[in-house]
Amino acid sequence: MTPDADPIEILLAEDNPGDVKLTEKAFEQGQVLNNFNVVNDGEEALQYLRQEGEYADAEPVDLLLLDLNMPRKSGDEVLKEMTDDPQLQRVPTVVLTSSSAEADIAKSYDHNANAYLTKPVDFDGLLDVVDRIEGFWLSVVRYPPERR
């Protein structure tokens, strides 16, 4: 990424304040310029992605990091709505959750998640995951032109 490039817009949909703080800290230590935004439930995630209500002025999301276990609307429900919404179908989505259940993994991919990662148990593991996310999703991947 060049120094004058626009920052990558990351949205973390996560209801656990501790996980939010650790993930945010890991991205701060990363190498890719980013705007890191957080919502705490699935309803807010969809409002943010659709730029509705209090998120009307939000930048389009370049990468969604989505927890499955959230209040009001689960990550699975968010994925399903994204799949059914032509404006959200192409938002790159990485499920980042504590579940390693095969049923959750299968359902996430059935609803068009681009990747499924189980949250590491320690900060060093999270730093490694963030480094890999940055290396692939934020440095290598090419996005559809209408996303930027």
Short mmCIF file of N, CA and C in Angstrom, two decimals:
data_model
loop_
_atom_site.label_atom_id
_atom_site.label_comp_id
_atom_site.label_asym_id
_atom_site.label_seq_id
_atom_site.Cartn_x
_atom_site.Cartn_y
_atom_site.Cartn_z
N MET A 1 0.85 -1.17 0.00
CA MET A 1 0.00 0.00 0.00
C MET A 1 0.90 1.23 0.00
N THR A 2 0.58 2.20 -0.83
CA THR A 2 1.37 3.40 -0.90
C THR A 2 0.99 4.35 0.23
N PRO A 3 1.93 5.22 0.64
CA PRO A 3 1.66 6.10 1.77
C PRO A 3 0.47 7.03 1.56
N ASP A 4 0.19 7.42 0.32
CA ASP A 4 -0.91 8.35 0.07
C ASP A 4 -2.22 7.63 -0.25
N ALA A 5 -2.25 6.33 -0.10
CA ALA A 5 -3.46 5.56 -0.37
C ALA A 5 -4.50 5.83 0.72
N ASP A 6 -5.77 5.69 0.33
CA ASP A 6 -6.84 5.82 1.31
C ASP A 6 -6.76 4.68 2.31
N PRO A 7 -7.12 4.95 3.55
CA PRO A 7 -7.13 3.86 4.53
C PRO A 7 -8.21 2.84 4.19
N ILE A 8 -7.98 1.61 4.57
CA ILE A 8 -8.95 0.54 4.42
C ILE A 8 -10.00 0.71 5.51
N GLU A 9 -11.27 0.58 5.12
CA GLU A 9 -12.37 0.71 6.08
C GLU A 9 -12.72 -0.68 6.61
N ILE A 10 -12.44 -0.88 7.90
CA ILE A 10 -12.72 -2.15 8.56
C ILE A 10 -13.89 -1.96 9.52
N LEU A 11 -14.83 -2.88 9.47
CA LEU A 11 -15.92 -2.89 10.44
C LEU A 11 -15.84 -4.18 11.23
N LEU A 12 -15.73 -4.05 12.54
CA LEU A 12 -15.76 -5.19 13.45
C LEU A 12 -17.14 -5.23 14.08
N ALA A 13 -17.85 -6.33 13.89
CA ALA A 13 -19.14 -6.56 14.53
C ALA A 13 -18.90 -7.55 15.66
N GLU A 14 -18.84 -7.03 16.88
CA GLU A 14 -18.43 -7.82 18.04
C GLU A 14 -19.06 -7.21 19.29
N ASP A 15 -19.67 -8.04 20.13
CA ASP A 15 -20.33 -7.54 21.33
C ASP A 15 -19.49 -7.67 22.60
N ASN A 16 -18.37 -8.36 22.56
CA ASN A 16 -17.54 -8.54 23.74
C ASN A 16 -16.52 -7.40 23.82
N PRO A 17 -16.65 -6.51 24.83
CA PRO A 17 -15.73 -5.36 24.91
C PRO A 17 -14.25 -5.76 24.99
N GLY A 18 -13.95 -6.86 25.65
CA GLY A 18 -12.56 -7.31 25.73
C GLY A 18 -12.03 -7.71 24.37
N ASP A 19 -12.83 -8.45 23.60
CA ASP A 19 -12.41 -8.85 22.25
C ASP A 19 -12.27 -7.63 21.33
N VAL A 20 -13.16 -6.65 21.51
CA VAL A 20 -13.08 -5.42 20.71
C VAL A 20 -11.75 -4.73 20.98
N LYS A 21 -11.43 -4.55 22.26
CA LYS A 21 -10.20 -3.84 22.64
C LYS A 21 -8.96 -4.56 22.11
N LEU A 22 -8.91 -5.88 22.26
CA LEU A 22 -7.75 -6.63 21.78
C LEU A 22 -7.63 -6.58 20.26
N THR A 23 -8.75 -6.71 19.56
CA THR A 23 -8.70 -6.68 18.09
C THR A 23 -8.29 -5.31 17.59
N GLU A 24 -8.85 -4.28 18.21
CA GLU A 24 -8.48 -2.92 17.84
C GLU A 24 -6.98 -2.67 18.06
N LYS A 25 -6.48 -3.11 19.21
CA LYS A 25 -5.05 -2.96 19.52
C LYS A 25 -4.19 -3.71 18.50
N ALA A 26 -4.62 -4.91 18.12
CA ALA A 26 -3.86 -5.68 17.14
C ALA A 26 -3.81 -4.97 15.79
N PHE A 27 -4.92 -4.37 15.36
CA PHE A 27 -4.92 -3.65 14.09
C PHE A 27 -4.11 -2.36 14.18
N GLU A 28 -4.07 -1.73 15.36
CA GLU A 28 -3.23 -0.54 15.53
C GLU A 28 -1.76 -0.87 15.33
N GLN A 29 -1.37 -2.08 15.70
CA GLN A 29 0.03 -2.49 15.56
C GLN A 29 0.34 -3.00 14.16
N GLY A 30 -0.67 -3.13 13.34
CA GLY A 30 -0.49 -3.67 11.99
C GLY A 30 0.20 -2.70 11.06
N GLN A 31 0.42 -3.17 9.84
CA GLN A 31 1.17 -2.42 8.85
C GLN A 31 0.29 -1.68 7.84
N VAL A 32 -1.02 -1.94 7.86
CA VAL A 32 -1.91 -1.36 6.85
C VAL A 32 -2.70 -0.21 7.45
N LEU A 33 -2.67 0.92 6.77
CA LEU A 33 -3.44 2.08 7.20
C LEU A 33 -4.92 1.72 7.14
N ASN A 34 -5.62 1.89 8.27
CA ASN A 34 -7.03 1.51 8.30
C ASN A 34 -7.82 2.42 9.22
N ASN A 35 -9.10 2.50 8.92
CA ASN A 35 -10.08 3.09 9.82
C ASN A 35 -10.82 1.92 10.43
N PHE A 36 -10.72 1.78 11.72
CA PHE A 36 -11.28 0.64 12.43
C PHE A 36 -12.55 1.09 13.14
N ASN A 37 -13.67 0.53 12.74
CA ASN A 37 -14.97 0.89 13.30
C ASN A 37 -15.59 -0.33 13.95
N VAL A 38 -16.40 -0.09 14.98
CA VAL A 38 -16.98 -1.19 15.75
C VAL A 38 -18.48 -0.98 15.93
N VAL A 39 -19.22 -2.07 15.76
CA VAL A 39 -20.63 -2.12 16.15
C VAL A 39 -20.79 -3.31 17.08
N ASN A 40 -21.82 -3.25 17.94
CA ASN A 40 -21.94 -4.23 19.00
C ASN A 40 -23.02 -5.28 18.82
N ASP A 41 -23.75 -5.22 17.72
CA ASP A 41 -24.75 -6.26 17.47
C ASP A 41 -25.05 -6.33 15.97
N GLY A 42 -25.79 -7.37 15.60
CA GLY A 42 -26.08 -7.61 14.19
C GLY A 42 -26.94 -6.54 13.54
N GLU A 43 -27.88 -5.98 14.29
CA GLU A 43 -28.72 -4.90 13.75
C GLU A 43 -27.86 -3.70 13.38
N GLU A 44 -26.97 -3.32 14.30
CA GLU A 44 -26.08 -2.19 14.02
C GLU A 44 -25.17 -2.48 12.84
N ALA A 45 -24.70 -3.72 12.73
CA ALA A 45 -23.83 -4.09 11.61
C ALA A 45 -24.54 -3.83 10.28
N LEU A 46 -25.78 -4.27 10.18
CA LEU A 46 -26.51 -4.08 8.93
C LEU A 46 -26.79 -2.60 8.66
N GLN A 47 -27.10 -1.84 9.70
CA GLN A 47 -27.32 -0.40 9.53
C GLN A 47 -26.04 0.27 9.04
N TYR A 48 -24.92 -0.12 9.62
CA TYR A 48 -23.64 0.45 9.21
C TYR A 48 -23.34 0.09 7.75
N LEU A 49 -23.47 -1.17 7.42
CA LEU A 49 -23.19 -1.62 6.06
C LEU A 49 -24.08 -0.93 5.03
N ARG A 50 -25.32 -0.67 5.42
CA ARG A 50 -26.28 -0.01 4.51
C ARG A 50 -26.21 1.52 4.61
N GLN A 51 -25.36 2.02 5.49
CA GLN A 51 -25.20 3.45 5.71
C GLN A 51 -26.54 4.10 6.05
N GLU A 52 -27.21 3.52 7.04
CA GLU A 52 -28.52 3.99 7.47
C GLU A 52 -28.43 4.63 8.87
N GLY A 53 -29.40 5.49 9.17
CA GLY A 53 -29.51 6.07 10.51
C GLY A 53 -28.25 6.80 10.91
N GLU A 54 -27.74 6.50 12.12
CA GLU A 54 -26.55 7.18 12.61
C GLU A 54 -25.31 6.88 11.78
N TYR A 55 -25.38 5.90 10.89
CA TYR A 55 -24.24 5.52 10.05
C TYR A 55 -24.39 6.04 8.61
N ALA A 56 -25.27 7.00 8.40
CA ALA A 56 -25.53 7.51 7.05
C ALA A 56 -24.27 8.08 6.41
N ASP A 57 -23.36 8.62 7.21
CA ASP A 57 -22.14 9.22 6.67
C ASP A 57 -20.94 8.29 6.71
N ALA A 58 -21.15 7.06 7.09
CA ALA A 58 -20.04 6.10 7.17
C ALA A 58 -19.49 5.80 5.78
N GLU A 59 -18.20 5.57 5.73
CA GLU A 59 -17.57 5.16 4.48
C GLU A 59 -17.98 3.72 4.16
N PRO A 60 -18.02 3.35 2.88
CA PRO A 60 -18.29 1.95 2.54
C PRO A 60 -17.24 1.03 3.18
N VAL A 61 -17.68 -0.12 3.63
CA VAL A 61 -16.82 -1.07 4.33
C VAL A 61 -16.02 -1.88 3.32
N ASP A 62 -14.71 -1.94 3.53
CA ASP A 62 -13.83 -2.75 2.69
C ASP A 62 -13.69 -4.17 3.23
N LEU A 63 -13.83 -4.33 4.54
CA LEU A 63 -13.70 -5.65 5.16
C LEU A 63 -14.55 -5.69 6.42
N LEU A 64 -15.42 -6.68 6.50
CA LEU A 64 -16.23 -6.91 7.68
C LEU A 64 -15.66 -8.09 8.45
N LEU A 65 -15.37 -7.87 9.73
CA LEU A 65 -14.98 -8.93 10.64
C LEU A 65 -16.19 -9.19 11.51
N LEU A 66 -16.75 -10.39 11.42
CA LEU A 66 -18.06 -10.67 11.97
C LEU A 66 -18.04 -11.79 13.00
N ASP A 67 -18.47 -11.46 14.22
CA ASP A 67 -18.67 -12.48 15.24
C ASP A 67 -20.02 -13.14 14.99
N LEU A 68 -20.15 -14.41 15.31
CA LEU A 68 -21.43 -15.10 15.11
C LEU A 68 -22.39 -14.89 16.27
N ASN A 69 -21.85 -14.82 17.48
CA ASN A 69 -22.69 -14.77 18.68
C ASN A 69 -22.87 -13.33 19.14
N MET A 70 -23.92 -12.68 18.62
CA MET A 70 -24.20 -11.30 18.98
C MET A 70 -25.68 -11.14 19.32
N PRO A 71 -25.99 -10.10 20.09
CA PRO A 71 -27.40 -9.84 20.42
C PRO A 71 -28.16 -9.23 19.23
N ARG A 72 -29.47 -9.21 19.38
CA ARG A 72 -30.43 -8.61 18.44
C ARG A 72 -30.47 -9.33 17.09
N LYS A 73 -29.35 -9.63 16.53
CA LYS A 73 -29.28 -10.37 15.27
C LYS A 73 -27.93 -11.05 15.25
N SER A 74 -27.93 -12.35 15.07
CA SER A 74 -26.67 -13.11 15.09
C SER A 74 -25.85 -12.84 13.83
N GLY A 75 -24.59 -13.21 13.90
CA GLY A 75 -23.74 -13.08 12.73
C GLY A 75 -24.26 -13.90 11.57
N ASP A 76 -24.83 -15.06 11.86
CA ASP A 76 -25.43 -15.89 10.80
C ASP A 76 -26.58 -15.16 10.12
N GLU A 77 -27.40 -14.48 10.91
CA GLU A 77 -28.51 -13.72 10.34
C GLU A 77 -28.00 -12.54 9.51
N VAL A 78 -26.92 -11.92 9.97
CA VAL A 78 -26.31 -10.84 9.20
C VAL A 78 -25.82 -11.37 7.85
N LEU A 79 -25.13 -12.49 7.87
CA LEU A 79 -24.65 -13.09 6.61
C LEU A 79 -25.81 -13.39 5.66
N LYS A 80 -26.88 -13.95 6.19
CA LYS A 80 -28.04 -14.29 5.36
C LYS A 80 -28.61 -13.03 4.72
N GLU A 81 -28.77 -11.96 5.51
CA GLU A 81 -29.30 -10.71 4.94
C GLU A 81 -28.35 -10.12 3.91
N MET A 82 -27.06 -10.23 4.16
CA MET A 82 -26.08 -9.73 3.20
C MET A 82 -26.18 -10.49 1.88
N THR A 83 -26.37 -11.79 1.97
CA THR A 83 -26.50 -12.63 0.78
C THR A 83 -27.72 -12.22 -0.04
N ASP A 84 -28.79 -11.84 0.65
CA ASP A 84 -30.04 -11.49 -0.02
C ASP A 84 -30.09 -10.03 -0.48
N ASP A 85 -29.10 -9.23 -0.15
CA ASP A 85 -29.09 -7.81 -0.47
C ASP A 85 -28.02 -7.53 -1.53
N PRO A 86 -28.42 -7.20 -2.75
CA PRO A 86 -27.45 -6.97 -3.82
C PRO A 86 -26.39 -5.92 -3.48
N GLN A 87 -26.71 -4.96 -2.63
CA GLN A 87 -25.74 -3.93 -2.27
C GLN A 87 -24.70 -4.44 -1.28
N LEU A 88 -25.00 -5.54 -0.60
CA LEU A 88 -24.08 -6.04 0.42
C LEU A 88 -23.42 -7.36 0.04
N GLN A 89 -23.84 -7.97 -1.04
CA GLN A 89 -23.33 -9.29 -1.42
C GLN A 89 -21.82 -9.32 -1.60
N ARG A 90 -21.25 -8.22 -2.03
CA ARG A 90 -19.82 -8.21 -2.35
C ARG A 90 -18.93 -7.69 -1.24
N VAL A 91 -19.49 -7.38 -0.09
CA VAL A 91 -18.65 -6.91 1.02
C VAL A 91 -17.82 -8.10 1.52
N PRO A 92 -16.50 -8.02 1.41
CA PRO A 92 -15.66 -9.12 1.90
C PRO A 92 -15.89 -9.32 3.41
N THR A 93 -16.20 -10.55 3.77
CA THR A 93 -16.58 -10.86 5.14
C THR A 93 -15.78 -12.02 5.69
N VAL A 94 -15.12 -11.75 6.80
CA VAL A 94 -14.37 -12.78 7.51
C VAL A 94 -15.09 -13.02 8.84
N VAL A 95 -15.56 -14.23 9.04
CA VAL A 95 -16.15 -14.59 10.32
C VAL A 95 -14.98 -14.79 11.29
N LEU A 96 -15.02 -14.05 12.39
CA LEU A 96 -13.99 -14.14 13.42
C LEU A 96 -14.73 -14.40 14.73
N THR A 97 -14.77 -15.65 15.13
CA THR A 97 -15.64 -16.05 16.23
C THR A 97 -14.97 -17.10 17.11
N SER A 98 -15.54 -17.34 18.26
CA SER A 98 -14.97 -18.34 19.17
C SER A 98 -15.40 -19.76 18.83
N SER A 99 -16.42 -19.90 18.02
CA SER A 99 -16.95 -21.23 17.70
C SER A 99 -16.07 -21.95 16.67
N SER A 100 -15.79 -23.21 16.97
CA SER A 100 -15.11 -24.06 15.99
C SER A 100 -16.04 -25.20 15.55
N ALA A 101 -17.33 -25.04 15.82
CA ALA A 101 -18.32 -26.06 15.47
C ALA A 101 -18.45 -26.18 13.95
N GLU A 102 -18.40 -27.41 13.48
CA GLU A 102 -18.50 -27.65 12.03
C GLU A 102 -19.80 -27.09 11.46
N ALA A 103 -20.88 -27.17 12.20
CA ALA A 103 -22.16 -26.64 11.72
C ALA A 103 -22.09 -25.13 11.51
N ASP A 104 -21.42 -24.41 12.42
CA ASP A 104 -21.27 -22.96 12.27
C ASP A 104 -20.39 -22.63 11.06
N ILE A 105 -19.34 -23.39 10.89
CA ILE A 105 -18.45 -23.16 9.75
C ILE A 105 -19.21 -23.38 8.44
N ALA A 106 -19.91 -24.49 8.35
CA ALA A 106 -20.66 -24.81 7.13
C ALA A 106 -21.73 -23.75 6.84
N LYS A 107 -22.47 -23.37 7.88
CA LYS A 107 -23.53 -22.39 7.69
C LYS A 107 -22.97 -21.04 7.25
N SER A 108 -21.82 -20.65 7.80
CA SER A 108 -21.21 -19.39 7.41
C SER A 108 -20.83 -19.39 5.93
N TYR A 109 -20.22 -20.48 5.48
CA TYR A 109 -19.88 -20.56 4.06
C TYR A 109 -21.13 -20.69 3.19
N ASP A 110 -22.16 -21.36 3.68
CA ASP A 110 -23.43 -21.43 2.94
C ASP A 110 -24.01 -20.05 2.71
N HIS A 111 -23.75 -19.14 3.67
CA HIS A 111 -24.25 -17.77 3.55
C HIS A 111 -23.18 -16.82 3.02
N ASN A 112 -22.22 -17.37 2.29
CA ASN A 112 -21.24 -16.62 1.51
C ASN A 112 -20.18 -15.88 2.31
N ALA A 113 -19.85 -16.35 3.51
CA ALA A 113 -18.68 -15.80 4.18
C ALA A 113 -17.46 -16.08 3.30
N ASN A 114 -16.51 -15.16 3.28
CA ASN A 114 -15.31 -15.36 2.48
C ASN A 114 -14.24 -16.15 3.21
N ALA A 115 -14.29 -16.12 4.54
CA ALA A 115 -13.35 -16.89 5.34
C ALA A 115 -13.93 -17.07 6.73
N TYR A 116 -13.47 -18.11 7.42
CA TYR A 116 -13.92 -18.41 8.77
C TYR A 116 -12.70 -18.64 9.63
N LEU A 117 -12.54 -17.81 10.66
CA LEU A 117 -11.40 -17.92 11.56
C LEU A 117 -11.89 -18.06 12.98
N THR A 118 -11.29 -18.97 13.72
CA THR A 118 -11.60 -19.10 15.13
C THR A 118 -10.68 -18.16 15.90
N LYS A 119 -11.27 -17.40 16.82
CA LYS A 119 -10.48 -16.43 17.59
C LYS A 119 -9.39 -17.15 18.37
N PRO A 120 -8.19 -16.61 18.31
CA PRO A 120 -7.11 -17.18 19.12
C PRO A 120 -7.37 -16.92 20.61
N VAL A 121 -6.75 -17.70 21.45
CA VAL A 121 -6.98 -17.58 22.89
C VAL A 121 -6.07 -16.55 23.55
N ASP A 122 -5.02 -16.07 22.86
CA ASP A 122 -4.13 -15.09 23.46
C ASP A 122 -3.81 -13.97 22.47
N PHE A 123 -3.24 -12.90 22.99
CA PHE A 123 -2.98 -11.72 22.16
C PHE A 123 -1.96 -12.00 21.06
N ASP A 124 -0.92 -12.78 21.35
CA ASP A 124 0.06 -13.10 20.31
C ASP A 124 -0.59 -13.85 19.15
N GLY A 125 -1.51 -14.76 19.48
CA GLY A 125 -2.24 -15.46 18.43
C GLY A 125 -3.10 -14.51 17.62
N LEU A 126 -3.72 -13.54 18.30
CA LEU A 126 -4.53 -12.55 17.60
C LEU A 126 -3.67 -11.67 16.70
N LEU A 127 -2.49 -11.29 17.18
CA LEU A 127 -1.57 -10.51 16.34
C LEU A 127 -1.22 -11.28 15.07
N ASP A 128 -1.00 -12.58 15.19
CA ASP A 128 -0.70 -13.41 14.04
C ASP A 128 -1.89 -13.43 13.06
N VAL A 129 -3.09 -13.59 13.59
CA VAL A 129 -4.29 -13.60 12.73
C VAL A 129 -4.44 -12.26 12.02
N VAL A 130 -4.27 -11.16 12.75
CA VAL A 130 -4.40 -9.83 12.14
C VAL A 130 -3.34 -9.63 11.08
N ASP A 131 -2.13 -10.08 11.35
CA ASP A 131 -1.06 -9.97 10.35
C ASP A 131 -1.44 -10.72 9.07
N ARG A 132 -2.03 -11.87 9.23
CA ARG A 132 -2.44 -12.66 8.05
C ARG A 132 -3.63 -12.01 7.34
N ILE A 133 -4.57 -11.46 8.10
CA ILE A 133 -5.70 -10.74 7.50
C ILE A 133 -5.17 -9.57 6.69
N GLU A 134 -4.27 -8.80 7.30
CA GLU A 134 -3.70 -7.65 6.59
C GLU A 134 -2.93 -8.09 5.34
N GLY A 135 -2.15 -9.14 5.50
CA GLY A 135 -1.33 -9.61 4.38
C GLY A 135 -2.15 -10.05 3.20
N PHE A 136 -3.29 -10.65 3.46
CA PHE A 136 -4.12 -11.14 2.36
C PHE A 136 -5.25 -10.17 2.03
N TRP A 137 -6.16 -9.95 2.96
CA TRP A 137 -7.38 -9.19 2.68
C TRP A 137 -7.14 -7.71 2.44
N LEU A 138 -6.09 -7.15 3.04
CA LEU A 138 -5.90 -5.72 2.93
C LEU A 138 -4.73 -5.33 2.03
N SER A 139 -3.95 -6.30 1.59
CA SER A 139 -2.80 -5.98 0.74
C SER A 139 -2.84 -6.68 -0.61
N VAL A 140 -3.35 -7.89 -0.66
CA VAL A 140 -3.31 -8.69 -1.88
C VAL A 140 -4.63 -8.66 -2.66
N VAL A 141 -5.72 -8.78 -1.95
CA VAL A 141 -7.04 -8.90 -2.58
C VAL A 141 -7.39 -7.65 -3.36
N ARG A 142 -7.99 -7.84 -4.53
CA ARG A 142 -8.52 -6.74 -5.32
C ARG A 142 -10.02 -6.71 -5.13
N TYR A 143 -10.55 -5.52 -4.91
CA TYR A 143 -11.97 -5.35 -4.63
C TYR A 143 -12.72 -4.88 -5.87
N PRO A 144 -14.02 -5.14 -5.92
CA PRO A 144 -14.81 -4.64 -7.04
C PRO A 144 -14.70 -3.11 -7.08
N PRO A 145 -14.67 -2.51 -8.28
CA PRO A 145 -14.45 -1.06 -8.39
C PRO A 145 -15.49 -0.22 -7.65
N GLU A 146 -16.70 -0.66 -7.57
CA GLU A 146 -17.74 0.15 -6.91
C GLU A 146 -17.59 0.17 -5.40
N ARG A 147 -16.71 -0.64 -4.83
CA ARG A 147 -16.50 -0.63 -3.37
C ARG A 147 -15.70 0.59 -2.94
N ARG A 148 -14.90 1.16 -3.81
CA ARG A 148 -14.03 2.29 -3.42
C ARG A 148 -14.41 3.53 -4.13
#
